[in-house]
Short mmCIF file of C-alpha atoms and ligand atoms in Angstrom, two decimals:
data_model
loop_
_atom_site.label_atom_id
_atom_site.label_comp_id
_atom_site.label_asym_id
_atom_site.label_seq_id
_atom_site.Cartn_x
_atom_site.Cartn_y
_atom_site.Cartn_z
CA UNK A 141 0.00 0.00 0.00
CA UNK A 142 1.71 3.24 -1.07
CA UNK A 143 1.75 5.67 1.81
CA UNK A 144 0.57 9.25 1.57
CA UNK A 145 3.51 11.31 0.35
CA UNK A 146 3.56 15.06 0.53
CA UNK A 147 5.12 16.91 -2.37
CA UNK A 148 6.00 20.59 -2.20
CA UNK A 149 4.25 22.04 -5.24
CA UNK A 150 6.39 23.53 -8.00
CA UNK A 151 4.75 26.95 -7.44
CA UNK A 152 6.02 27.01 -3.88
CA UNK A 153 9.59 26.45 -5.02
CA UNK A 154 9.11 29.07 -7.73
CA UNK A 155 7.96 31.47 -5.01
CA UNK A 156 11.18 30.75 -3.07
CA UNK A 157 13.23 31.46 -6.20
CA UNK A 158 11.34 34.73 -6.62
CA UNK A 159 12.47 35.61 -3.09
CA UNK A 160 16.04 34.82 -4.18
CA UNK A 161 15.63 37.38 -6.98
CA UNK A 162 14.30 39.87 -4.44
CA UNK A 163 17.26 39.30 -2.11
CA UNK A 164 19.55 39.63 -5.14
CA UNK A 165 18.22 43.17 -5.69
CA UNK A 166 18.75 43.99 -2.04
CA UNK A 167 22.25 42.59 -1.52
CA UNK A 168 23.58 43.69 -4.89
CA UNK A 169 22.43 47.26 -4.24
CA UNK A 170 25.75 48.45 -2.85
CA UNK A 171 27.62 47.21 -5.92
CA UNK A 172 29.87 44.70 -4.12
CA UNK A 173 29.37 40.98 -4.59
CA UNK A 174 28.33 39.54 -1.21
CA UNK A 175 29.90 36.29 -0.02
CA UNK A 176 28.45 33.24 1.71
CA UNK A 177 30.11 30.39 3.53
CA UNK A 178 28.42 26.99 3.73
CA UNK A 179 30.15 24.57 6.09
CA UNK A 180 28.98 20.97 6.02
CA UNK A 181 29.29 18.24 8.65
CA UNK A 182 28.35 14.58 8.37
CA UNK A 183 27.24 12.40 5.51
CA UNK A 184 26.88 12.78 1.74
CA UNK A 185 23.18 13.49 2.18
CA UNK A 186 24.22 16.64 4.02
CA UNK A 187 26.70 17.49 1.26
CA UNK A 188 23.82 17.18 -1.20
CA UNK A 189 21.66 19.45 0.97
CA UNK A 190 24.46 22.01 1.07
CA UNK A 191 24.48 22.02 -2.74
CA UNK A 192 20.86 23.15 -2.56
CA UNK A 193 21.69 25.87 -0.03
CA UNK A 194 24.45 27.06 -2.35
CA UNK A 195 22.07 26.87 -5.30
CA UNK A 196 19.66 29.22 -3.56
CA UNK A 197 22.50 31.48 -2.36
CA UNK A 198 23.94 31.69 -5.89
CA UNK A 199 20.51 32.82 -7.16
CA UNK A 200 20.57 35.48 -4.45
CA UNK A 201 23.82 36.74 -5.96
CA UNK A 202 26.25 35.41 -3.39
CA UNK A 203 29.75 34.27 -4.24
CA UNK A 204 31.38 31.66 -1.98
CA UNK A 205 34.20 31.61 0.55
CA UNK A 206 35.35 29.29 3.31
CA UNK A 207 36.64 32.21 5.40
CA UNK A 208 34.05 33.24 7.97
CA UNK A 209 35.70 36.66 8.29
CA UNK A 210 34.83 37.35 4.65
CA UNK A 211 31.30 35.97 4.71
CA UNK A 212 28.11 38.04 4.86
CA UNK A 213 26.07 34.88 5.39
CA UNK A 214 27.42 31.82 7.24
CA UNK A 215 25.45 28.57 7.09
CA UNK A 216 26.50 25.62 9.23
CA UNK A 217 24.84 22.41 8.03
CA UNK A 218 25.04 20.03 10.97
CA UNK A 219 25.07 16.30 11.74
CA UNK A 220 23.55 14.50 14.73
CA UNK A 221 24.77 10.94 14.22
CA UNK A 222 27.45 11.10 16.92
CA UNK A 223 28.12 13.37 19.85
CA UNK A 224 31.60 14.19 18.60
CA UNK A 225 30.21 15.93 15.49
CA UNK A 226 27.76 17.92 17.62
CA UNK A 227 30.54 19.08 19.94
CA UNK A 228 32.62 20.22 16.98
CA UNK A 229 29.67 22.14 15.56
CA UNK A 230 28.93 23.87 18.85
CA UNK A 231 32.60 24.81 19.29
CA UNK A 232 32.75 26.25 15.79
CA UNK A 233 29.43 28.08 16.11
CA UNK A 234 30.62 29.64 19.38
CA UNK A 235 33.83 30.76 17.68
CA UNK A 236 31.82 32.63 15.02
CA UNK A 237 31.30 35.41 17.58
CA UNK A 238 34.72 36.81 16.55
CA UNK A 239 33.83 36.92 12.85
CA UNK A 240 30.48 38.53 13.58
CA UNK A 241 32.11 41.22 15.73
CA UNK A 242 34.55 41.95 12.94
CA UNK A 243 31.74 41.99 10.38
CA UNK A 244 28.61 43.64 11.75
CA UNK A 245 25.50 42.63 9.83
CA UNK A 246 26.78 39.11 9.20
CA UNK A 247 23.95 36.55 9.33
CA UNK A 248 24.67 33.19 10.96
CA UNK A 249 22.39 30.23 10.20
CA UNK A 250 22.57 26.73 11.68
CA UNK A 251 20.59 23.99 9.94
CA UNK A 252 20.48 20.23 9.46
CA UNK A 253 19.99 17.18 11.63
CA UNK A 254 21.48 18.47 14.90
CA UNK A 255 19.01 21.33 15.25
CA UNK A 256 16.03 19.14 14.38
CA UNK A 257 16.40 17.80 17.93
CA UNK A 258 14.41 20.08 20.25
CA UNK A 259 17.03 20.05 23.00
CA UNK A 260 19.71 21.23 20.56
CA UNK A 261 17.54 24.00 19.07
CA UNK A 262 16.84 25.15 22.65
CA UNK A 263 20.51 25.07 23.52
CA UNK A 264 21.30 27.32 20.56
CA UNK A 265 18.44 29.65 21.48
CA UNK A 266 19.69 29.97 25.05
CA UNK A 267 23.46 29.84 24.75
CA UNK A 268 24.46 30.92 21.24
CA UNK A 269 23.17 34.46 20.62
CA UNK A 270 25.49 34.70 17.60
CA UNK A 271 23.01 32.51 15.69
CA UNK A 272 20.28 34.40 13.78
CA UNK A 273 18.53 31.56 11.99
CA UNK A 274 17.93 27.91 12.86
CA UNK A 275 16.09 25.51 10.55
CA UNK A 276 15.73 21.74 10.30
CA UNK A 277 16.09 19.49 7.21
CA UNK A 278 12.35 19.67 6.49
CA UNK A 279 12.56 23.46 6.14
CA UNK A 280 15.48 23.60 3.73
CA UNK A 281 13.22 24.21 0.74
CA UNK A 282 12.12 27.53 2.25
CA UNK A 283 15.58 28.81 3.17
CA UNK A 284 15.17 31.99 1.02
CA UNK A 285 11.98 32.96 2.86
CA UNK A 286 13.61 32.33 6.26
CA UNK A 287 16.71 34.32 5.34
CA UNK A 288 14.60 37.21 4.08
CA UNK A 289 12.71 37.19 7.33
CA UNK A 290 15.96 37.59 9.31
CA UNK A 291 17.10 40.38 6.94
CA UNK A 292 13.84 42.29 7.22
CA UNK A 293 12.82 41.83 10.80
CA UNK A 294 16.25 41.84 12.41
CA UNK A 295 14.94 39.15 14.73
CA UNK A 296 16.11 35.60 15.34
CA UNK A 297 14.13 32.96 13.41
CA UNK A 298 13.70 29.35 14.56
CA UNK A 299 11.94 27.03 12.07
CA UNK A 300 11.89 23.42 13.18
CA UNK A 301 8.95 21.65 11.63
CA UNK A 302 8.12 17.95 11.44
CA UNK A 303 6.34 18.22 8.12
CA UNK A 304 8.11 15.77 5.82
CA UNK A 305 7.89 16.18 2.08
CA UNK A 306 9.67 15.82 -1.23
CA UNK A 307 10.58 19.07 -2.96
CA UNK A 308 11.54 19.16 -6.66
CA UNK A 309 13.10 22.06 -8.50
CA UNK A 310 15.40 23.55 -5.86
CA UNK A 311 18.40 24.99 -7.74
CA UNK A 312 21.64 23.09 -7.12
CA UNK A 313 25.19 24.35 -7.15
CA UNK A 314 27.49 21.36 -7.39
CA UNK A 315 31.17 21.48 -6.56
CA UNK A 316 33.32 19.99 -9.27
CA UNK A 317 32.49 18.79 -12.75
CA UNK A 318 33.28 15.09 -12.54
CA UNK A 319 31.39 13.61 -9.57
CA UNK A 320 27.81 14.38 -8.61
CA UNK A 321 25.53 13.39 -5.75
CA UNK A 322 21.97 12.60 -6.75
CA UNK A 323 19.48 12.23 -3.88
CA UNK A 324 16.87 9.64 -4.80
CA UNK A 325 15.07 9.45 -1.46
CA UNK A 326 14.99 11.02 1.96
CA UNK A 327 14.51 9.71 5.48
CA UNK A 328 14.67 6.28 7.05
CA UNK A 329 12.08 3.84 8.40
CA UNK A 330 14.40 1.41 10.13
CA UNK A 331 14.80 2.72 13.65
CA UNK A 332 18.05 0.96 14.41
CA UNK A 333 18.08 1.41 18.17
CA UNK A 334 21.30 3.48 18.28
CA UNK A 335 20.44 5.84 15.44
CA UNK A 336 18.99 9.35 15.54
CA UNK A 337 18.43 9.63 11.77
CA UNK A 338 14.79 8.46 11.62
CA UNK A 339 13.90 11.04 14.28
CA UNK A 340 15.54 13.96 12.52
CA UNK A 341 15.08 13.10 8.86
CA UNK A 342 11.65 11.50 9.08
CA UNK A 343 10.14 8.59 7.16
CA UNK A 344 11.34 7.30 3.80
CA UNK A 345 10.19 9.38 0.86
CA UNK A 346 11.28 8.39 -2.65
CA UNK A 347 11.53 10.85 -5.49
CA UNK A 348 9.59 9.82 -8.60
CA UNK A 349 11.74 7.76 -11.01
CA UNK A 350 11.04 10.21 -13.84
CA UNK A 351 12.44 13.09 -11.75
CA UNK A 352 15.54 11.07 -10.80
CA UNK A 353 16.16 9.94 -14.39
CA UNK A 354 15.67 13.48 -15.72
CA UNK A 355 18.26 14.76 -13.25
CA UNK A 356 20.67 11.94 -14.15
CA UNK A 357 20.26 12.77 -17.88
CA UNK A 358 21.01 16.42 -17.18
CA UNK A 359 24.13 15.43 -15.23
CA UNK A 360 25.37 13.23 -18.07
CA UNK A 361 24.65 16.01 -20.58
CA UNK A 362 26.65 18.42 -18.38
CA UNK A 363 29.62 16.04 -18.55
CA UNK A 364 29.48 14.40 -15.10
CA UNK A 365 31.12 10.98 -15.18
CA UNK A 366 30.44 9.60 -11.72
CA UNK A 367 26.90 9.78 -10.33
CA UNK A 368 26.24 8.60 -6.78
CA UNK A 369 22.60 7.84 -5.97
CA UNK A 370 22.02 8.87 -2.38
CA UNK A 371 19.64 7.83 0.33
CA UNK A 372 19.83 6.71 3.94
CA UNK A 373 18.64 3.36 2.73
CA UNK A 374 18.78 3.41 -1.09
CA UNK A 375 17.79 -0.16 -1.68
CA UNK A 376 14.34 0.36 -0.19
CA UNK A 377 13.77 2.98 -2.91
CA UNK A 378 10.29 2.96 -4.38
CA UNK A 379 8.50 1.10 -1.60
CA UNK A 380 6.45 4.22 -0.88
CA UNK A 381 5.61 4.85 -4.54
CA UNK A 382 2.75 3.41 -6.55
CA UNK A 383 4.58 2.95 -9.86
CA UNK A 384 6.20 -0.46 -9.29
CA UNK A 385 9.77 0.78 -9.80
CA UNK A 386 12.23 -0.55 -7.23
CA UNK A 387 15.89 0.35 -6.73
CA UNK A 388 17.20 -2.24 -9.19
CA UNK A 389 14.74 -0.97 -11.84
CA UNK A 390 15.91 2.58 -11.21
CA UNK A 391 19.55 1.56 -11.75
CA UNK A 392 18.54 -0.05 -15.05
CA UNK A 393 16.72 3.10 -16.19
CA UNK A 394 19.77 5.24 -15.40
CA UNK A 395 22.07 2.67 -17.05
CA UNK A 396 20.03 3.11 -20.25
CA UNK A 397 21.00 6.80 -20.50
CA UNK A 398 23.53 7.01 -23.37
CA UNK A 399 27.04 8.13 -22.40
CA UNK A 400 30.21 7.03 -20.65
CA UNK A 401 29.63 7.37 -16.93
CA UNK A 402 29.54 5.39 -13.68
CA UNK A 403 26.59 4.78 -11.37
CA UNK A 404 27.34 4.47 -7.67
CA UNK A 405 24.99 4.37 -4.72
CA UNK A 406 24.93 4.51 -0.95
CA UNK A 407 23.89 3.44 1.63
CA UNK A 408 22.39 -0.05 1.28
CA UNK A 409 20.74 -1.90 4.14
CA UNK A 410 21.49 -5.66 4.26
CA UNK A 411 17.83 -6.42 4.98
CA UNK A 412 16.85 -4.95 1.59
CA UNK A 413 19.77 -6.19 -0.51
CA UNK A 414 18.11 -8.59 -2.95
CA UNK A 415 19.53 -11.01 -5.48
CA UNK A 416 17.75 -8.90 -8.11
CA UNK A 417 19.90 -5.93 -7.07
CA UNK A 418 23.17 -7.90 -7.40
CA UNK A 419 22.09 -9.33 -10.75
CA UNK A 420 21.19 -5.86 -11.99
CA UNK A 421 24.52 -4.46 -10.82
CA UNK A 422 26.32 -7.23 -12.69
CA UNK A 423 24.29 -6.73 -15.88
CA UNK A 424 24.39 -2.92 -16.02
CA UNK A 425 27.74 -2.01 -17.53
CA UNK A 426 27.71 1.50 -16.04
CA UNK A 427 27.06 0.34 -12.49
CA UNK A 428 30.17 0.34 -10.29
CA UNK A 429 31.04 -2.97 -8.70
CA UNK A 430 30.98 -1.51 -5.21
CA UNK A 431 28.51 -1.89 -2.39
CA UNK A 432 28.62 -0.16 0.96
CA UNK A 433 26.82 -2.67 3.14
CA UNK A 434 27.00 -1.66 6.80
CA UNK A 435 27.00 -4.74 9.02
CA UNK A 436 27.34 -2.79 12.31
CA UNK A 437 28.15 -5.96 14.32
CA UNK A 438 29.02 -9.61 13.76
CA UNK A 439 27.11 -10.81 16.81
CA UNK A 440 23.54 -12.03 16.42
CA UNK A 441 22.74 -10.96 19.98
CA UNK A 442 23.86 -7.38 19.29
CA UNK A 443 22.27 -7.26 15.81
CA UNK A 444 18.96 -8.12 17.45
CA UNK A 445 19.38 -5.44 20.09
CA UNK A 446 20.27 -3.00 17.31
CA UNK A 447 17.01 -3.92 15.49
CA UNK A 448 18.86 -4.64 12.26
CA UNK A 449 16.48 -7.33 10.90
CA UNK A 450 19.20 -9.73 9.71
CA UNK A 451 21.61 -12.08 11.35
CA UNK A 452 25.22 -12.98 10.70
CA UNK A 453 24.35 -16.00 8.55
CA UNK A 454 21.98 -14.00 6.32
CA UNK A 455 24.58 -11.25 5.90
CA UNK A 456 27.33 -13.69 4.96
CA UNK A 457 25.02 -15.44 2.52
CA UNK A 458 24.22 -12.09 0.88
CA UNK A 459 27.92 -11.33 0.49
CA UNK A 460 28.42 -14.76 -1.09
CA UNK A 461 25.56 -14.21 -3.56
CA UNK A 462 26.85 -10.75 -4.43
CA UNK A 463 30.34 -12.12 -5.09
CA UNK A 464 28.92 -14.91 -7.24
CA UNK A 465 27.45 -12.25 -9.54
CA UNK A 466 30.48 -9.92 -9.29
CA UNK A 467 33.73 -11.68 -8.33
CA UNK A 468 35.51 -8.30 -8.40
CA UNK A 469 32.95 -6.61 -6.11
CA UNK A 470 34.41 -4.09 -3.66
CA UNK A 471 32.60 -4.34 -0.33
CA UNK A 472 32.83 -1.67 2.36
CA UNK A 473 31.03 -1.44 5.68
CA UNK A 474 30.24 0.52 8.85
CA UNK A 475 30.79 -1.02 12.27
CA UNK A 476 29.83 0.23 15.70
CA UNK A 477 32.10 -0.80 18.56
CA UNK A 478 30.86 -0.74 22.15
CA UNK A 479 27.11 -0.87 21.59
CA UNK A 480 25.50 -1.10 25.08
CA UNK A 481 26.45 -4.36 26.76
CA UNK A 482 28.67 -5.60 23.90
CA UNK A 483 30.77 -8.34 25.50
CA UNK A 484 34.18 -9.75 24.59
CA UNK A 485 32.36 -12.65 22.88
CA UNK A 486 30.18 -10.29 20.86
CA UNK A 487 33.21 -8.31 19.77
CA UNK A 488 35.07 -11.51 18.84
CA UNK A 489 32.13 -12.31 16.51
CA UNK A 490 32.60 -8.94 14.82
CA UNK A 491 36.31 -9.61 14.32
CA UNK A 492 35.65 -13.05 12.87
CA UNK A 493 32.97 -11.71 10.52
CA UNK A 494 35.41 -9.09 9.23
CA UNK A 495 38.02 -11.81 8.66
CA UNK A 496 35.41 -13.83 6.80
CA UNK A 497 34.22 -11.02 4.53
CA UNK A 498 37.59 -9.30 4.09
CA UNK A 499 36.21 -5.81 3.56
CA UNK A 500 38.01 -3.48 1.20
CA UNK A 501 37.38 -0.65 3.67
CA UNK A 502 35.71 -0.40 7.05
CA UNK A 503 34.33 2.73 8.68
CA UNK A 504 34.44 2.10 12.40
CA UNK A 505 32.77 4.11 15.14
CA UNK A 506 32.62 3.94 18.90
CA UNK A 507 28.99 3.85 20.02
CA UNK A 508 27.68 7.31 20.88
CA UNK A 509 24.59 7.67 23.04
CA UNK A 510 21.82 9.62 21.27
CA UNK A 511 19.06 11.17 23.36
CA UNK A 512 15.63 9.77 22.47
CA UNK A 513 16.85 6.51 20.89
CA UNK A 514 16.04 3.13 22.51
CA UNK A 515 19.73 2.22 22.99
CA UNK A 516 20.26 5.33 25.12
CA UNK A 517 18.38 3.66 27.99
CA UNK A 518 20.00 0.22 27.64
CA UNK A 519 22.35 -0.73 30.48
CA UNK A 520 25.98 -0.33 29.46
CA UNK A 521 28.49 -1.65 31.99
CA UNK A 522 31.59 -1.10 29.83
CA UNK A 523 33.89 1.91 30.06
CA UNK A 524 35.04 4.16 27.26
CA UNK A 525 38.60 2.82 27.74
CA UNK A 526 37.43 -0.78 27.21
CA UNK A 527 35.63 0.27 24.04
CA UNK A 528 38.71 2.10 22.82
CA UNK A 529 40.76 -1.11 23.13
CA UNK A 530 38.27 -2.92 20.87
CA UNK A 531 38.17 0.01 18.49
CA UNK A 532 41.96 -0.02 18.13
CA UNK A 533 41.93 -3.78 17.56
CA UNK A 534 39.32 -3.43 14.83
CA UNK A 535 41.17 -0.55 13.18
CA UNK A 536 44.31 -2.68 13.08
CA UNK A 537 42.41 -5.52 11.45
CA UNK A 538 40.77 -3.16 8.93
CA UNK A 539 44.12 -1.65 7.99
CA UNK A 540 45.79 -5.03 7.61
CA UNK A 541 43.07 -6.39 5.31
CA UNK A 542 42.82 -3.20 3.28
CA UNK A 543 46.64 -3.15 2.86
CA UNK A 544 46.63 -6.80 1.76
CA UNK A 545 43.84 -6.17 -0.72
CA UNK A 546 45.66 -3.16 -2.10
CA UNK A 547 48.81 -5.20 -2.58
CA UNK A 548 46.86 -7.60 -4.82
CA UNK A 549 46.44 -4.72 -7.30
CA UNK A 550 50.18 -4.21 -7.74
CA UNK A 551 51.33 -4.99 -11.27
CA UNK A 552 47.76 -5.00 -12.60
CA UNK A 553 46.27 -2.55 -15.08
CA UNK A 554 42.97 -1.02 -14.04
CA UNK A 555 40.56 1.47 -15.54
CA UNK A 556 40.13 4.59 -13.44
CA UNK A 557 38.27 7.87 -13.62
CA UNK A 558 40.60 10.81 -12.96
CA UNK A 559 38.70 13.09 -10.59
CA UNK A 560 40.99 15.86 -9.41
CA UNK A 561 44.34 17.23 -8.33
CA UNK A 562 46.05 16.20 -5.10
CA UNK A 563 48.14 19.35 -4.65
CA UNK A 564 51.22 17.10 -4.28
CA UNK A 565 54.10 17.11 -6.70
CA UNK A 566 55.00 13.44 -7.07
CA UNK A 567 51.49 12.15 -7.57
CA UNK A 568 49.53 15.19 -8.73
CA UNK A 569 46.27 13.55 -9.77
CA UNK A 570 43.72 11.48 -7.90
CA UNK A 571 41.46 8.91 -9.48
CA UNK A 572 39.13 6.06 -8.55
CA UNK A 573 38.77 2.53 -9.82
CA UNK A 574 35.33 1.23 -10.75
CA UNK A 575 35.09 -0.20 -7.24
CA UNK A 576 35.97 3.17 -5.72
CA UNK A 577 39.62 2.49 -4.73
CA UNK A 578 41.71 5.65 -4.58
CA UNK A 579 44.60 5.72 -7.09
CA UNK A 580 47.22 8.47 -7.11
CA UNK A 581 48.85 9.24 -10.45
CA UNK A 582 51.27 11.50 -12.18
CA UNK A 583 49.92 13.13 -15.31
CA UNK A 584 48.60 16.19 -17.06
CA UNK A 585 45.57 17.76 -15.50
CA UNK A 586 43.77 17.61 -18.85
CA UNK A 587 43.15 13.96 -17.85
CA UNK A 588 40.65 15.09 -15.18
CA UNK A 589 37.21 13.79 -16.10
CA UNK A 590 38.59 11.00 -18.32
CA UNK A 591 38.51 7.24 -17.94
CA UNK A 592 42.03 5.92 -18.48
CA UNK A 593 44.06 2.74 -17.97
CA UNK A 594 46.60 2.78 -15.19
CA UNK A 595 49.23 0.26 -14.12
CA UNK A 596 49.41 -0.05 -10.35
CA UNK A 597 53.01 0.23 -9.22
CA UNK A 598 52.73 0.63 -5.43
CA UNK A 599 50.22 0.64 -2.60
CA UNK A 600 49.68 1.19 1.10
CA UNK A 601 46.77 0.81 3.51
CA UNK A 602 44.89 3.81 2.17
CA UNK A 603 45.65 4.11 -1.52
CA UNK A 604 47.10 2.72 -4.72
CA UNK A 605 49.74 4.44 -6.84
CA UNK A 606 49.87 4.04 -10.59
CA UNK A 607 51.33 4.98 -13.96
CA UNK A 608 49.23 6.14 -16.87
CA UNK A 609 49.31 3.59 -19.71
CA UNK A 610 49.71 5.15 -23.13
N1 5AD B 947 26.98 5.83 17.53
C1 5AD B 947 28.01 5.44 16.73
N2 5AD B 947 27.89 5.26 15.41
C2 5AD B 947 26.67 5.46 14.86
N3 5AD B 947 26.24 5.35 13.60
C3 5AD B 947 24.94 5.69 13.56
N4 5AD B 947 24.50 6.01 14.80
C4 5AD B 947 25.56 5.87 15.63
C5 5AD B 947 25.75 6.04 17.01
N5 5AD B 947 24.75 6.41 17.83
C6 5AD B 947 27.10 4.90 12.51
C7 5AD B 947 26.53 3.64 11.85
C8 5AD B 947 26.04 4.17 10.53
C9 5AD B 947 27.01 5.29 10.26
C10 5AD B 947 26.56 6.29 9.27
O1 5AD B 947 27.17 5.90 11.52
O2 5AD B 947 27.60 2.74 11.65
O3 5AD B 947 26.06 3.19 9.51
FE1 SF4 B 948 20.22 4.96 11.01
FE2 SF4 B 948 19.66 2.36 10.65
FE3 SF4 B 948 18.37 4.25 9.19
FE4 SF4 B 948 20.97 3.77 8.73
S1 SF4 B 948 19.29 2.30 8.43
S2 SF4 B 948 19.98 5.80 8.93
S3 SF4 B 948 21.74 3.29 10.77
S4 SF4 B 948 18.23 3.95 11.40
#
């Protein structure tokens, strides 16, 4: 049964763009190009949201800077996934007082997942007078209206709504010309017991396939070569739509767009990773052979307490099926260490699972208590120091396996997409393999944006090093 899905009407977005034009008149009046700084914390979804903020700001006539002392508008797009990120944000927001003193009239906005939590919005209201505007992820589409309100009324504006919707037609300003993020859905329905995301980003809402495909076509036409489909849980795409298109079908539709480009996606949930998806990935020649498949823990007891809806055996079976379809598949994962009451035995299960899968890369995190999530009230007898010991052990394992896997590339020739400059002299270009492995190269920067063959000559834990093949 498709659920009711609210769409922000095109006229409403047009009205926001009209406000951008209005602000343009206002800020351009003194003849100097105003500058904005957009600072982003957290995941790719947030990066994609910041591209929308920049899109609106560009229509308002702003240029961009990363120096808060030069900025007329500062926007901090925040993350709430772990406490560490929140502390960094608060520290940096507090420090903006100096820039604002030096630049009277500067407007400071804080948005994103962190401020969607009522206690955080309150904290900013009470303790951070430097902040003029606070808005949550559901309000992003009306950023121009909110900014105008601050400019006109000279009063602080707090807009934290729970109204979830899908908005089409917000202008985007992407960084770079080679890689693009493409949001295909928003929100998450899974309620993993440690995670704040479903509370701050709301329920899953998929964009219509025709809107996604149209955006992908425009990206290909603009010369983008690497398109990453984004969602908190991409492989449950389409479940809330009534058109019968699932994630695998969407990949196929994008694969059918003529042109030489790569399709990537993240993040996939193991409970929704179907054989159809792996088969589709194998059959679609533009689809990268990479899957980010967070396992979070190797212990069935902990997976249950995390509410992950799969067990170790099911996960390992999925990996086996995926590798049957794509023997060269690159598999990466996220793991949480020190979930409440994780014992030595539980942790040993995580280590043995990682040995069994042999991940190409692992993103490891120490559990961080999030107010309002079920795990926050679970008893947790272990100390931070004990968790750190496990974390270090896991990092060592991850580095060893990744280094070994990298060494297997040495002497081989691989196709890469050159995506930018490194700023270093010896290896001045960076590139990625189809599976997403980082390869440093030496070559002319005219190679940026091209697919080329490279012979891998050296490697370490983090990267490969190669020579361009003529
Ligand atoms: N503590 C630590 N890590 C977390 N993650 C999500 N919530 C928490 C938390 N409370 C991790 C998960 C997820 C990744 C994006 O962040 O591993 O996959
Ligand atoms: Fe958080 Fe789980 Fe949703 Fe990922 S799938 S965003 S970890 S609740």
